[in-house]
CSV table of C-alpha atoms in Angstrom, one decimal:
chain,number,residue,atom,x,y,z
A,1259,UNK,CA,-74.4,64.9,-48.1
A,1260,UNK,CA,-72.4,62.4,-46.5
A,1261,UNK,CA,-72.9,58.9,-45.2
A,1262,UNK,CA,-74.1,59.3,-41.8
A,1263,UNK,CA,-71.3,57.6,-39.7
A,1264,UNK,CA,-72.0,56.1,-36.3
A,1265,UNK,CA,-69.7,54.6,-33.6
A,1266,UNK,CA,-69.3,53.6,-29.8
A,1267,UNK,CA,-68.0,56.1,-26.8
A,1268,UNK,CA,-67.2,54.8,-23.9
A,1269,UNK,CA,-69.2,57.9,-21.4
A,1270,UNK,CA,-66.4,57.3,-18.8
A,1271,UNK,CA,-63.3,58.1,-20.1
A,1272,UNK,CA,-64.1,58.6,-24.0
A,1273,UNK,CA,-62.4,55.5,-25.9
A,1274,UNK,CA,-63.9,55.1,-29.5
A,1275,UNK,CA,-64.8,51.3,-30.4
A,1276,UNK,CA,-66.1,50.2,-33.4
A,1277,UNK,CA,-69.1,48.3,-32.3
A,1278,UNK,CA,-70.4,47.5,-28.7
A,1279,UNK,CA,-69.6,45.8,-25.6
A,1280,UNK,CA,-70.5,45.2,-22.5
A,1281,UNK,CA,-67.1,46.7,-20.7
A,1282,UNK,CA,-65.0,49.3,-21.4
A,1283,UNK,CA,-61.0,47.8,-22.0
A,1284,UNK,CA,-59.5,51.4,-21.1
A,1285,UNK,CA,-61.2,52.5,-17.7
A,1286,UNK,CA,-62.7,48.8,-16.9
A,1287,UNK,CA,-66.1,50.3,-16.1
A,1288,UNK,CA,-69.1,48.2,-17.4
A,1289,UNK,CA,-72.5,49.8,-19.7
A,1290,UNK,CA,-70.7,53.1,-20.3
A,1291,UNK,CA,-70.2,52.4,-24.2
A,1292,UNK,CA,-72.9,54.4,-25.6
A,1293,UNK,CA,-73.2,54.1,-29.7
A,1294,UNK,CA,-73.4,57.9,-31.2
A,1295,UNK,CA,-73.8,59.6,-34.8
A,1296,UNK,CA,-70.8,61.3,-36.2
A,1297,UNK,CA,-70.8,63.2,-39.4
A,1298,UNK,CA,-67.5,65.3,-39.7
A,1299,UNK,CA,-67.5,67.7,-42.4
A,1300,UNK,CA,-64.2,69.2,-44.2
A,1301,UNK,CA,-65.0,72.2,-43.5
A,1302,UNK,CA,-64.5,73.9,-39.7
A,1303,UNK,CA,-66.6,76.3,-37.5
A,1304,UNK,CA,-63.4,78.6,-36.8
A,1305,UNK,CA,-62.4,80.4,-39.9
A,1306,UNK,CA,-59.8,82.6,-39.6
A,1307,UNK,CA,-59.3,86.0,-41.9
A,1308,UNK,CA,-56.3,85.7,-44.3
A,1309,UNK,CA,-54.6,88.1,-42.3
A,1310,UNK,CA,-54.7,85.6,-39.5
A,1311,UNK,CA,-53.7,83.1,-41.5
A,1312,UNK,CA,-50.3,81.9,-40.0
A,1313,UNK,CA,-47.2,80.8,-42.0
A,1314,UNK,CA,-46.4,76.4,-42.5
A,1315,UNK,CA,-43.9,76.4,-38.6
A,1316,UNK,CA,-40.7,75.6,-39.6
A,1317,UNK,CA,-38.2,73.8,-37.4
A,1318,UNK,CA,-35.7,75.7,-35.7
A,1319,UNK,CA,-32.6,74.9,-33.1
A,1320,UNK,CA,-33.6,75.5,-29.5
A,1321,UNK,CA,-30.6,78.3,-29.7
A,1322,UNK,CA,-32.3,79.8,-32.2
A,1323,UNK,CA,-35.9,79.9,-30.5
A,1324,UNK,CA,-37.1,83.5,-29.0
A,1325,UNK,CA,-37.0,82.4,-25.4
A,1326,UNK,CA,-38.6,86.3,-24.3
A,1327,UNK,CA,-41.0,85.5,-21.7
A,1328,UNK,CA,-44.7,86.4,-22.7
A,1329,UNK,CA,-46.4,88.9,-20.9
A,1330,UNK,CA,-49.3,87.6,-18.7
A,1331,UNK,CA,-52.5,89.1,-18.8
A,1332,UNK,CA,-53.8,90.2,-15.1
A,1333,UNK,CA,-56.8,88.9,-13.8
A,1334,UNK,CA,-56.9,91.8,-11.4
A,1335,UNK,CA,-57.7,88.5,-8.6
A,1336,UNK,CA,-54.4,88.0,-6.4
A,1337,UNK,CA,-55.4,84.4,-5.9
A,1338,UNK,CA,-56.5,83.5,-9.3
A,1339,UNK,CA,-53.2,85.1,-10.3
A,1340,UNK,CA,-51.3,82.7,-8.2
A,1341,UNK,CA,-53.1,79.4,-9.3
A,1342,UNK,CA,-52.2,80.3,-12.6
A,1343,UNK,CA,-48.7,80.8,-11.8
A,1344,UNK,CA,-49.1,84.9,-12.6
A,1345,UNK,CA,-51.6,85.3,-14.6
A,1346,UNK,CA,-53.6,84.0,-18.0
A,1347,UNK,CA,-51.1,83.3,-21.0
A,1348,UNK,CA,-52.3,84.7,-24.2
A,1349,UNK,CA,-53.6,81.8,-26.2
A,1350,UNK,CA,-54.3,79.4,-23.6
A,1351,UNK,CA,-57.1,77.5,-22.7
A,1352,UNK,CA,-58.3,76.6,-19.1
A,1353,UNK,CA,-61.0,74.3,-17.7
A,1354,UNK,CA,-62.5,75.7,-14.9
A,1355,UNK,CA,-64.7,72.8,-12.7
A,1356,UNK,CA,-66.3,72.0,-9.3
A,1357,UNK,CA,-69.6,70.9,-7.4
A,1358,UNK,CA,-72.8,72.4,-8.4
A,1359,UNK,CA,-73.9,75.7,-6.9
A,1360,UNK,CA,-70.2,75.8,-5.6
A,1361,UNK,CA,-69.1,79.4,-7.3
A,1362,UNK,CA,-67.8,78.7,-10.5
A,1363,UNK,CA,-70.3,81.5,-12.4
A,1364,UNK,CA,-69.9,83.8,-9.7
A,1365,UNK,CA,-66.0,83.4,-10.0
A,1366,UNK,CA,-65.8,84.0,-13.7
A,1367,UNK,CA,-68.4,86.9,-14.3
A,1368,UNK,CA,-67.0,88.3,-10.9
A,1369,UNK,CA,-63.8,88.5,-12.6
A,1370,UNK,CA,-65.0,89.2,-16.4
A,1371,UNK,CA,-66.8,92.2,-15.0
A,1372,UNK,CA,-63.5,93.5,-13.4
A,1373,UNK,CA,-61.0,92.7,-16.7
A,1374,UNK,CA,-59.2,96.1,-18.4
A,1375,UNK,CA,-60.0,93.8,-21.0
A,1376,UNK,CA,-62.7,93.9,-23.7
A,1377,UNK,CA,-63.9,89.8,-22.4
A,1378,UNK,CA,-67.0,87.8,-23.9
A,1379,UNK,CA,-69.1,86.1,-21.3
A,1380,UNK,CA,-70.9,83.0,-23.3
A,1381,UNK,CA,-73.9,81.2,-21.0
A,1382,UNK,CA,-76.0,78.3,-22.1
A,1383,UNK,CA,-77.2,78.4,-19.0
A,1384,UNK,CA,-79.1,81.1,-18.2
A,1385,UNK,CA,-80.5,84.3,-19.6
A,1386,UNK,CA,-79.0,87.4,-20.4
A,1387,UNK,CA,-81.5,89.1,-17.4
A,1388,UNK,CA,-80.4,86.5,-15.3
A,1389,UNK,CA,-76.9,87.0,-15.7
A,1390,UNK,CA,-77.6,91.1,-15.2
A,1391,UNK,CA,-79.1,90.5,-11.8
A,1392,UNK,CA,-76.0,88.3,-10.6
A,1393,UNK,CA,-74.0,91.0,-11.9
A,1394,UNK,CA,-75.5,93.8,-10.3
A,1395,UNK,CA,-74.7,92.3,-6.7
A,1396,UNK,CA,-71.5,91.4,-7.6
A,1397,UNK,CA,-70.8,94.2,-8.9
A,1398,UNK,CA,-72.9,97.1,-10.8
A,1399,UNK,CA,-69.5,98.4,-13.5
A,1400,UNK,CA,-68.4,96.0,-16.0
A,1401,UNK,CA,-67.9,98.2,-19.2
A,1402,UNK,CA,-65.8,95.7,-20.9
A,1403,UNK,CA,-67.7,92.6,-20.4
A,1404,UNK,CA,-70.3,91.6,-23.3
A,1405,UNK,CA,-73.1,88.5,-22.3
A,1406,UNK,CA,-74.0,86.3,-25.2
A,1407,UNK,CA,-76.8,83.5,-24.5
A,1408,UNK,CA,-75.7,81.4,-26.9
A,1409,UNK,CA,-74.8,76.9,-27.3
A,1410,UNK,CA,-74.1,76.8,-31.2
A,1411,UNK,CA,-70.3,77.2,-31.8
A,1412,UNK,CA,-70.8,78.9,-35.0
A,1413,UNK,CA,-73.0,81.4,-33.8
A,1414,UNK,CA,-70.7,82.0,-30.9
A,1415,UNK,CA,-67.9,82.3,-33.7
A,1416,UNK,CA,-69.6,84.9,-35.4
A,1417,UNK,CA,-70.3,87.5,-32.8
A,1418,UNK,CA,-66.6,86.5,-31.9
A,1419,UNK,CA,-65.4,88.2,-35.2
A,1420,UNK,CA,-67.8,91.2,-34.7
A,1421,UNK,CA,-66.9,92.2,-31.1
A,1422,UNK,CA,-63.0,90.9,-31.6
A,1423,UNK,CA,-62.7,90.1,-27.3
A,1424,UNK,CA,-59.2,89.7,-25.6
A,1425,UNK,CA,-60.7,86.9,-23.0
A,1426,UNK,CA,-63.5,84.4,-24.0
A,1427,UNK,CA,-65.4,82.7,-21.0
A,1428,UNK,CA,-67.6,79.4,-21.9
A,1429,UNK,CA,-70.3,78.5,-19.5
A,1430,UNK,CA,-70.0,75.4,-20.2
A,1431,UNK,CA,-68.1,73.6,-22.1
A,1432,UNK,CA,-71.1,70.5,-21.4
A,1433,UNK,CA,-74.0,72.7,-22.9
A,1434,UNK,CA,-72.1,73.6,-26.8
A,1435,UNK,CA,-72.7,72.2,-29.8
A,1436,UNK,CA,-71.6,72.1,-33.0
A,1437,UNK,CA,-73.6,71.1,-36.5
A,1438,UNK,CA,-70.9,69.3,-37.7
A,1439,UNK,CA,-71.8,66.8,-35.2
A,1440,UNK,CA,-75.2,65.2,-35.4
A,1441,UNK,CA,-75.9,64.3,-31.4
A,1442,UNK,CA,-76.9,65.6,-28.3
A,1443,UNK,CA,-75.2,68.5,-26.3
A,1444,UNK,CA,-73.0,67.2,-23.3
A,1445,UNK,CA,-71.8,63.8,-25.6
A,1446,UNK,CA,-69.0,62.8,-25.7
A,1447,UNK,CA,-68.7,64.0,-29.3
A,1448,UNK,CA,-70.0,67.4,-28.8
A,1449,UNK,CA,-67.6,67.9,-26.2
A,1450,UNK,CA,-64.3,66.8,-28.0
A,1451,UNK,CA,-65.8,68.5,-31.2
A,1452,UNK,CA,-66.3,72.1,-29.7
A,1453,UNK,CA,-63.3,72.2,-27.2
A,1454,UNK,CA,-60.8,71.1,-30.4
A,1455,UNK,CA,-62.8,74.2,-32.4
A,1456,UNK,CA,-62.0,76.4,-29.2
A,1457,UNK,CA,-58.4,75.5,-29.5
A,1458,UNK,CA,-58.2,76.0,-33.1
A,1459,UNK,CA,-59.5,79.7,-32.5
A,1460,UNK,CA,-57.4,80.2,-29.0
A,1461,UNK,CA,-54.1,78.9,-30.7
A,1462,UNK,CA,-54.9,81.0,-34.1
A,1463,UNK,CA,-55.8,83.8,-32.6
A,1464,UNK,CA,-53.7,84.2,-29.1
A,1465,UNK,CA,-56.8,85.3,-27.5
A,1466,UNK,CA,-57.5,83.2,-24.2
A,1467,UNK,CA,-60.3,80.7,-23.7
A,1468,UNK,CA,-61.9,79.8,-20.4
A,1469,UNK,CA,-64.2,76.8,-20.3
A,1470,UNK,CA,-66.5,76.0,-16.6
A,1471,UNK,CA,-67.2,71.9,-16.7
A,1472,UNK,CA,-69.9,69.9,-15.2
A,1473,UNK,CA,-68.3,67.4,-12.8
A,1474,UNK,CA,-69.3,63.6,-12.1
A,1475,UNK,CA,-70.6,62.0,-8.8
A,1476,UNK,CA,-67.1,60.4,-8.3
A,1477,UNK,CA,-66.0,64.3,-8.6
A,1478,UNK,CA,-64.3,64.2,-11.8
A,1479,UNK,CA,-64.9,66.6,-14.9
A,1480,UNK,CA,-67.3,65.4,-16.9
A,1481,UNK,CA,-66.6,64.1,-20.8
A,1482,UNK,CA,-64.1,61.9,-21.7
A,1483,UNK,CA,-60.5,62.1,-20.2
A,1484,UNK,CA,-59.0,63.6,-23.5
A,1485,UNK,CA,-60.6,66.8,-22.5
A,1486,UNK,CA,-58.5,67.0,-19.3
A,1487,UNK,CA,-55.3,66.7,-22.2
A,1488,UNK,CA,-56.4,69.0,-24.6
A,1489,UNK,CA,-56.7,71.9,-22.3
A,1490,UNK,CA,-53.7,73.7,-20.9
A,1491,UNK,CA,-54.7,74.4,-17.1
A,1492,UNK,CA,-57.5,72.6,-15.1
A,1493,UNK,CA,-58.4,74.3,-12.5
A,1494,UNK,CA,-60.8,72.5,-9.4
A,1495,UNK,CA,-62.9,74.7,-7.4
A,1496,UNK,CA,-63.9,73.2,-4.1
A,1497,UNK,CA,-65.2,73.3,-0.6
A,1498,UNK,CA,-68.3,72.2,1.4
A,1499,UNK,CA,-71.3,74.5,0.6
A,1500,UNK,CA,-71.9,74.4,4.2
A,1501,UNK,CA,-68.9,76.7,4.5
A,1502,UNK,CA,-68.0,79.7,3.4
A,1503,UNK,CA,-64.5,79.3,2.2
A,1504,UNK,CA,-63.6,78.0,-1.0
A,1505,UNK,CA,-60.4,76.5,-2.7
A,1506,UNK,CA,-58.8,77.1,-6.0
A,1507,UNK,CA,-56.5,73.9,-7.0
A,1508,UNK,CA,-54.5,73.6,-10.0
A,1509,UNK,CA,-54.5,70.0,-11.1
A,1510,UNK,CA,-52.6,70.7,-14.2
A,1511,UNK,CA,-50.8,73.7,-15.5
A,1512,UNK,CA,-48.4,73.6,-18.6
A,1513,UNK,CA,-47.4,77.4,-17.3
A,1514,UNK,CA,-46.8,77.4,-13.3
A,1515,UNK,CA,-47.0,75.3,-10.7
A,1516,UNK,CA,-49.6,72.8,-9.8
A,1517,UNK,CA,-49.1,73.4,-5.8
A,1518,UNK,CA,-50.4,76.4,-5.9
A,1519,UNK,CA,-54.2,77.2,-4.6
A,1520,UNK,CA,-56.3,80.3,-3.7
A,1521,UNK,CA,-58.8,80.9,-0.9
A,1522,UNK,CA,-62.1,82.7,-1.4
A,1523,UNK,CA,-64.8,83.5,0.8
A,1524,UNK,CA,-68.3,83.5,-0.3
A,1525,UNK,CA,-70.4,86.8,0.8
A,1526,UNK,CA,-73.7,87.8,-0.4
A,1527,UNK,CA,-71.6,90.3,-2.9
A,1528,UNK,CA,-69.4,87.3,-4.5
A,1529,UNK,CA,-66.9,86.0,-3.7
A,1530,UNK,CA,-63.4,88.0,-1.7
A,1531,UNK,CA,-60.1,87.0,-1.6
A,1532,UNK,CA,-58.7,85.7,1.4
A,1533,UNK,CA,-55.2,87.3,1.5
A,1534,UNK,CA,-54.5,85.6,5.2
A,1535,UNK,CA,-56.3,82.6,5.3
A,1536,UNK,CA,-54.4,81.4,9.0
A,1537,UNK,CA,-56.8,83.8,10.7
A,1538,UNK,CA,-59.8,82.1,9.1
A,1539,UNK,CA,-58.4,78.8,10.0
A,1540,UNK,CA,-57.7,79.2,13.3
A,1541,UNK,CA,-60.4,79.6,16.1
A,1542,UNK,CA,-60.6,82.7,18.0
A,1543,UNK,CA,-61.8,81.7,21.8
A,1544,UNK,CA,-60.7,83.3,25.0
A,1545,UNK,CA,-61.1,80.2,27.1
A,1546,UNK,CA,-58.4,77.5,26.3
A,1547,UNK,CA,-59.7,73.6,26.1
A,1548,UNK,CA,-58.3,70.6,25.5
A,1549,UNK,CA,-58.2,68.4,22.6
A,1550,UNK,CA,-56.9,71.6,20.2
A,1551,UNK,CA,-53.5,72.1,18.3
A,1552,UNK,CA,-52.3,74.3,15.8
A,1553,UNK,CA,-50.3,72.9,13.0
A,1554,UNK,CA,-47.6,74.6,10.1
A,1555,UNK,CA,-48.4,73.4,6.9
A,1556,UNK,CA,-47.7,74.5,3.4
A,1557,UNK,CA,-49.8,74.3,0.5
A,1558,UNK,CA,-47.8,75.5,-2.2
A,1559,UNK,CA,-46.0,78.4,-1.6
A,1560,UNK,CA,-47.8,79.1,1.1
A,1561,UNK,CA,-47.2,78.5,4.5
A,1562,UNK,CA,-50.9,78.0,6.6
A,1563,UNK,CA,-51.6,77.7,10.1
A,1564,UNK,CA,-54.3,75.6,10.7
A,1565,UNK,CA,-56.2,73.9,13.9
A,1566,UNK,CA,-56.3,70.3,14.9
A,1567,UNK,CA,-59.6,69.3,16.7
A,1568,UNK,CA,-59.7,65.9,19.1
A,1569,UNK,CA,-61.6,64.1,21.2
A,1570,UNK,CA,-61.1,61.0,22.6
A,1571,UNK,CA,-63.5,59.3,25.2
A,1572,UNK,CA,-64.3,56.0,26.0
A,1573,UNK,CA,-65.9,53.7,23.8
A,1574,UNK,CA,-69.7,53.0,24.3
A,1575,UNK,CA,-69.9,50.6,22.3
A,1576,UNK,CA,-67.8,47.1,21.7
A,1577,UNK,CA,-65.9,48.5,18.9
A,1578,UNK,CA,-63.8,52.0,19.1
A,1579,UNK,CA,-64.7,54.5,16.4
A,1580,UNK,CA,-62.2,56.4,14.6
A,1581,UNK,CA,-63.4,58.8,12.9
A,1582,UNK,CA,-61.8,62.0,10.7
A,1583,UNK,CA,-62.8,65.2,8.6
A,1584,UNK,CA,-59.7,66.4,6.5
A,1585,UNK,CA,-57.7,63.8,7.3
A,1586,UNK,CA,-56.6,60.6,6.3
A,1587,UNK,CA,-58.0,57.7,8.1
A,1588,UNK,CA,-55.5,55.2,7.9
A,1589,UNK,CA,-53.0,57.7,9.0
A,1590,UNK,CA,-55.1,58.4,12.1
A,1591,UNK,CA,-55.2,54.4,12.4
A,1592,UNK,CA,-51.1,54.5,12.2
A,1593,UNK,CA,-50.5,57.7,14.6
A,1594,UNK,CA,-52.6,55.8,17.0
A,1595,UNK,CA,-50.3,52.5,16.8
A,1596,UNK,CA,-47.6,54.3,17.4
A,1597,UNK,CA,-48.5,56.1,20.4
A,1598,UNK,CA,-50.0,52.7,21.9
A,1599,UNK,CA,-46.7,50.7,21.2
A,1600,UNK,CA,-44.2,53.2,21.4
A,1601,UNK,CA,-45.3,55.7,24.0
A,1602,UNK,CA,-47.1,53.4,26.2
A,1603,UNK,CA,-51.0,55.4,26.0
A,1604,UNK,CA,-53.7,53.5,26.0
A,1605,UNK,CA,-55.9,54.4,23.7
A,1606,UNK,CA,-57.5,51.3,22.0
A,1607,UNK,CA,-60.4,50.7,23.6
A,1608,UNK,CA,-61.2,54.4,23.5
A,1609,UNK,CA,-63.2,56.4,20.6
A,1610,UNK,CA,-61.3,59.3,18.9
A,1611,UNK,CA,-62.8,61.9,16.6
A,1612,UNK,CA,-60.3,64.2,14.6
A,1613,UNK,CA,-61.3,67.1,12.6
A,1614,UNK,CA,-59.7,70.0,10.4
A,1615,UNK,CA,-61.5,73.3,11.1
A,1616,UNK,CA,-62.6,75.5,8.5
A,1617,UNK,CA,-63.8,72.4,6.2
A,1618,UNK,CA,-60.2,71.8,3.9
A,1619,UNK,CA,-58.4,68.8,3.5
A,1620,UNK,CA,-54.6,68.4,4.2
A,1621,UNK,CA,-52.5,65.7,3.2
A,1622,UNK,CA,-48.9,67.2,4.7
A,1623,UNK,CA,-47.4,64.6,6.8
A,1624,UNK,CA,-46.0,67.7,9.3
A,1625,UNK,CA,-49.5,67.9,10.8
A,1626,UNK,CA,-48.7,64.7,12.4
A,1627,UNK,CA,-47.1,66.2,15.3
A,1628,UNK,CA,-50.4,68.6,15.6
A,1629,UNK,CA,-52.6,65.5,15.3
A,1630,UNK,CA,-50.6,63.9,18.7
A,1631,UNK,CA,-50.7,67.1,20.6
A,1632,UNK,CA,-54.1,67.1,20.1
A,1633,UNK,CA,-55.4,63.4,20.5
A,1634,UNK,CA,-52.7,63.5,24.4
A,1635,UNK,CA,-54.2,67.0,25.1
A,1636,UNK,CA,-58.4,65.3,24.6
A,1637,UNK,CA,-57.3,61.8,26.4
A,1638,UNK,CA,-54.9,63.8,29.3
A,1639,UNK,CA,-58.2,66.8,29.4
A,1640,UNK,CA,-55.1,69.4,29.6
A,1641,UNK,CA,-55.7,71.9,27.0
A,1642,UNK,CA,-52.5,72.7,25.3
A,1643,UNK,CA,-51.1,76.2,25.2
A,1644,UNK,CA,-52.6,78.8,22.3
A,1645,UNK,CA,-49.6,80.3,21.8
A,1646,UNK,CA,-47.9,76.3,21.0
A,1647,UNK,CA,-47.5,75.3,17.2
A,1648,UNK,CA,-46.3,72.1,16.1
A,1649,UNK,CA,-44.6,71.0,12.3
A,1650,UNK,CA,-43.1,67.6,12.3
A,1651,UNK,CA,-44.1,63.9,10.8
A,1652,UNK,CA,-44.5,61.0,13.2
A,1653,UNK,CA,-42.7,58.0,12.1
A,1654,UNK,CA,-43.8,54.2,13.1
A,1655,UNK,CA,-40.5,54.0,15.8
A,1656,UNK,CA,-42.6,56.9,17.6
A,1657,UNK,CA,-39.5,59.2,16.9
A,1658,UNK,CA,-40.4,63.1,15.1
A,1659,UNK,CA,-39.4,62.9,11.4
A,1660,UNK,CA,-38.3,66.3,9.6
A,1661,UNK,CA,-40.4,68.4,7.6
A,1662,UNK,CA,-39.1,70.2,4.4
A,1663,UNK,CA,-38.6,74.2,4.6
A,1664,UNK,CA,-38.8,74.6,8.2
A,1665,UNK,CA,-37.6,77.9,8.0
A,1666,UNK,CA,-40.6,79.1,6.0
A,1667,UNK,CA,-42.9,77.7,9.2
A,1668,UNK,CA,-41.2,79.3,11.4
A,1669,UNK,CA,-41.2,82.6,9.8
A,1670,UNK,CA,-45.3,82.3,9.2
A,1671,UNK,CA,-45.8,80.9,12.9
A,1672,UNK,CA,-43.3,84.0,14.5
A,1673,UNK,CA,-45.7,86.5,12.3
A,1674,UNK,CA,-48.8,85.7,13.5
A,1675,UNK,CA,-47.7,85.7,16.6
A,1676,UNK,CA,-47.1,82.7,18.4
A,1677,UNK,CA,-44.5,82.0,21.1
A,1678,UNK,CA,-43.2,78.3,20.5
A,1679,UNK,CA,-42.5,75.9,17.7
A,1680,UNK,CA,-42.4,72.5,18.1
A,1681,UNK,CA,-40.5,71.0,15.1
A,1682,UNK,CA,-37.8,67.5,14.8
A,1683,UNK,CA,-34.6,68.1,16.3
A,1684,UNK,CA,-33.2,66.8,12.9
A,1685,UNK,CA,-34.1,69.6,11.3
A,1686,UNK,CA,-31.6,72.2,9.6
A,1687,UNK,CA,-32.6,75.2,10.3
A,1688,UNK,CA,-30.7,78.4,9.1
A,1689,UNK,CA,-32.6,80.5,11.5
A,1690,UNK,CA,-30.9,82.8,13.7
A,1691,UNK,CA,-32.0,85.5,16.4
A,1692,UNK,CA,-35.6,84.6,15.7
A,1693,UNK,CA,-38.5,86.1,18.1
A,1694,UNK,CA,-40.5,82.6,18.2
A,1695,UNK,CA,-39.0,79.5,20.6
A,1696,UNK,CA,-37.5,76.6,19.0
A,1697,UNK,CA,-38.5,73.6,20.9
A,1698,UNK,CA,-37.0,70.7,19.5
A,1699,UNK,CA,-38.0,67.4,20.4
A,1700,UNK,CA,-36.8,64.1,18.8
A,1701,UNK,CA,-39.5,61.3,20.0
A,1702,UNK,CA,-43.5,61.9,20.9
A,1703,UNK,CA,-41.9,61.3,25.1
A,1704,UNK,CA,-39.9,64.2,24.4
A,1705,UNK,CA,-43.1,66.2,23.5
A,1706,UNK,CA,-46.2,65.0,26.0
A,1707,UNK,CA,-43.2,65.9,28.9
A,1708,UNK,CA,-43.3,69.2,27.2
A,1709,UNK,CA,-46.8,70.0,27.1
A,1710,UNK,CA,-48.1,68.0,29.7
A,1711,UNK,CA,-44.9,67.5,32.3
């Protein structure tokens, strides 16, 4: 047997050092570098048949390369689908992470139990019974799906080879471990040891990998940052589990875009699709008040109408409070500057509270238009018409900045019915005999003697 081998891991972001010190010279973070046993052996865990066995690549001309697209495998989930940019490559492998208790299980067994195609479902987690009862409330058929409780990578290798799947789900990636790795499950070892022997039997093999990962406090996937780089998609699934809705972000995709994201809403039988999410976004009140606008913003491809909540009243207190929920604070600060110097309000000795309903985050700068409408509507207590929409960024001369594909929020704002758009009146828009008003306006004047005469 061999030497038994030891080094140091930084915990943080997973840079190897040959003996210890205090602070990490990669991430800068300080007693992360943890020393850990490694004993590689020649052999590996994946061993392929020799019918499997591929041919030494040889290098080609780009001309000469088969450039046929491959044929995506359907998730039979419309928003999965479009994170993913259409669907799961063949071969690839994706890292699926979020908050505890935030869905990720119920996602993947919701969606293994649905697959045309024969998938392994692999939990360290929890028990096969356990994973029966989620099932049967997600949903009671699920012929092609097979449950293995299971954390050894050969063992998992070996019912591989038996049941030959077409989708392998790992839940999780944190809770493997290998024996050619002498130390604990979740190192940093373990992890980079059993994701490279995933990839080894994903790339061999073409058959797709899906991996769920523990997160950090800070909100980043747990292991070291290599993992992130080995994979070929990361996926984030997030939202407040206060809510009901949830997000699907790609962070990286080597296959499709990364602006993509999917909506979900949880429900005591899983998780269901939200093909519309402006309606969820959007209160639905009879009575109109002040202090609310709807904004056009895109994430992705999609266009999403979504509501700007304000109040501004005087402040108690010595010091004014700014406060915001899906929103950045220093642009709240910086809209507020620029309606005190260059449309004359007042508003600096007065509190203001902004909030994004329906608990997401958005970082468009064509909300900013919203975000005035809003904040004038609360400090003027004139509620602002429900049929009124607003997409355009507020620059620091107080004039309204153009937003990119205009038309696009147009079109989603004329569909779900609304009456008038207020966008920059240097926008170039190709529109013509649209049912939806037009307002253009080309300074926040032009807009509070809109709304508010």
């Amino acid at each position: 047997m061999a030497k038994v081998k030891t080094s140091f891991f930084c915990q943080s972001c997973g840079t190897q050092y040959a003996k210890w010190q205090g602070q990490c010279n990669a991430c800068k973070e300080w007693n992360t570098i943890v020393e850990e046993i490694i004993q590689k052996e020649e052999k590996t865990a994946w061993k392929p048949d020799s019918s499997e066995v591929k041919k030494t690549s040889k290098p080609l001309k780009i001309n000469e390369i088969d450039s046929t697209q491959e044929v995506r495998m359907d998730t039979t989930d419309g928003e999965l689908n479009r994170v993913l940019g259409g669907g799961i490559v063949p071969g690839s492998l994706i890292l699926l992470g979020g908050e505890p208790g935030i869905g990720k299980s119920t996602l993947l067994l919701q969606i293994s139990l649905k697959l045309p195609y024969k998938t392994l479902y692999v939990s360290g987690e929890e028990s096969q019974k356990q994973i029966k009862m989620r099932a049967e409330r997600i949903t009671p058929n699920g012929d092609n799906c097979y449950i293995l409780t299971e954390t050894k990578t050969q063992n998992i290798f070996r019912q591989i080879q038996e049941i030959e799947p077409e989708i392998v789900i790992i839940d999780s990636i944190q809770t493997l471990h290998t024996d050619y790795i002498e130390s604990s499950p979740g190192s940093i070892s373990q992890i980079r040891e059993t994701t490279a022997e995933l990839i080894k039997f994903a790339k061999e093999t073409n058959v797709p990998v899906i991996l769920i990962g523990h997160i950090t406090k800070d909100g980043s996937i747990a292991g070291p940052k290599i993992l992130e780089h080995m994979v070929d998609t990361v996926l984030q699934f997030e939202g407040d589990r206060n809510h009901v809705y949830r997000i699907l972000r790609s962070l990286k995709n080597r296959f499709g875009s990364t602006a993509e994201l999917g909506i979900y809403e949880m429900q005591g039988s899983g998780l269901r699709e939200v093909s519309n999410p402006s309606e969820i976004l959007i209160s639905h009140k009879n009575e109109e008040l002040s202090g609310t606008a709807i904004a056009s913003t895109l994430e992705g491809m999609r266009p999403l109408m979504i509501e700007i909540q304000a109040l501004v009243s005087t402040a108690v207190y010595g010091t004014p409070q700014r406060s915001t929920t899906g929103y950045n604070a220093k642009r709240l600060n910086m809209v507020l500057a620029v309606l005190e110097k260059r449309a004359g309000f007042r508003l600096g000795a007065k509190d203001v509270f902004l909030n994004i309903t329906g608990g997401i985050s958005v970082d468009d700068p064509a909300i900013d238009l919203a975000v005035v409408a809003a904040i004038l509507s609360s400090n003027e207590d004139i509620s602002i018409n429900k049929d009124f929409c607003f997409a355009g960024e507020v620059g620091l001369s107080g004039e309204i900045r153009p937003v990119n594909r205009v038309d696009q929020r147009i079109q989603e704002a004329e569909k779900l019915g609304f009456s008038t758009i207020f966008v920059s009146k240097y926008n170039k828009i190709s529109l013509k005999n649209t049912g939806i008003k037009i307002q253009l306006v080309g300074k926040i004047e032009d807009v509070a003697s809109e709304l508010f005469g």
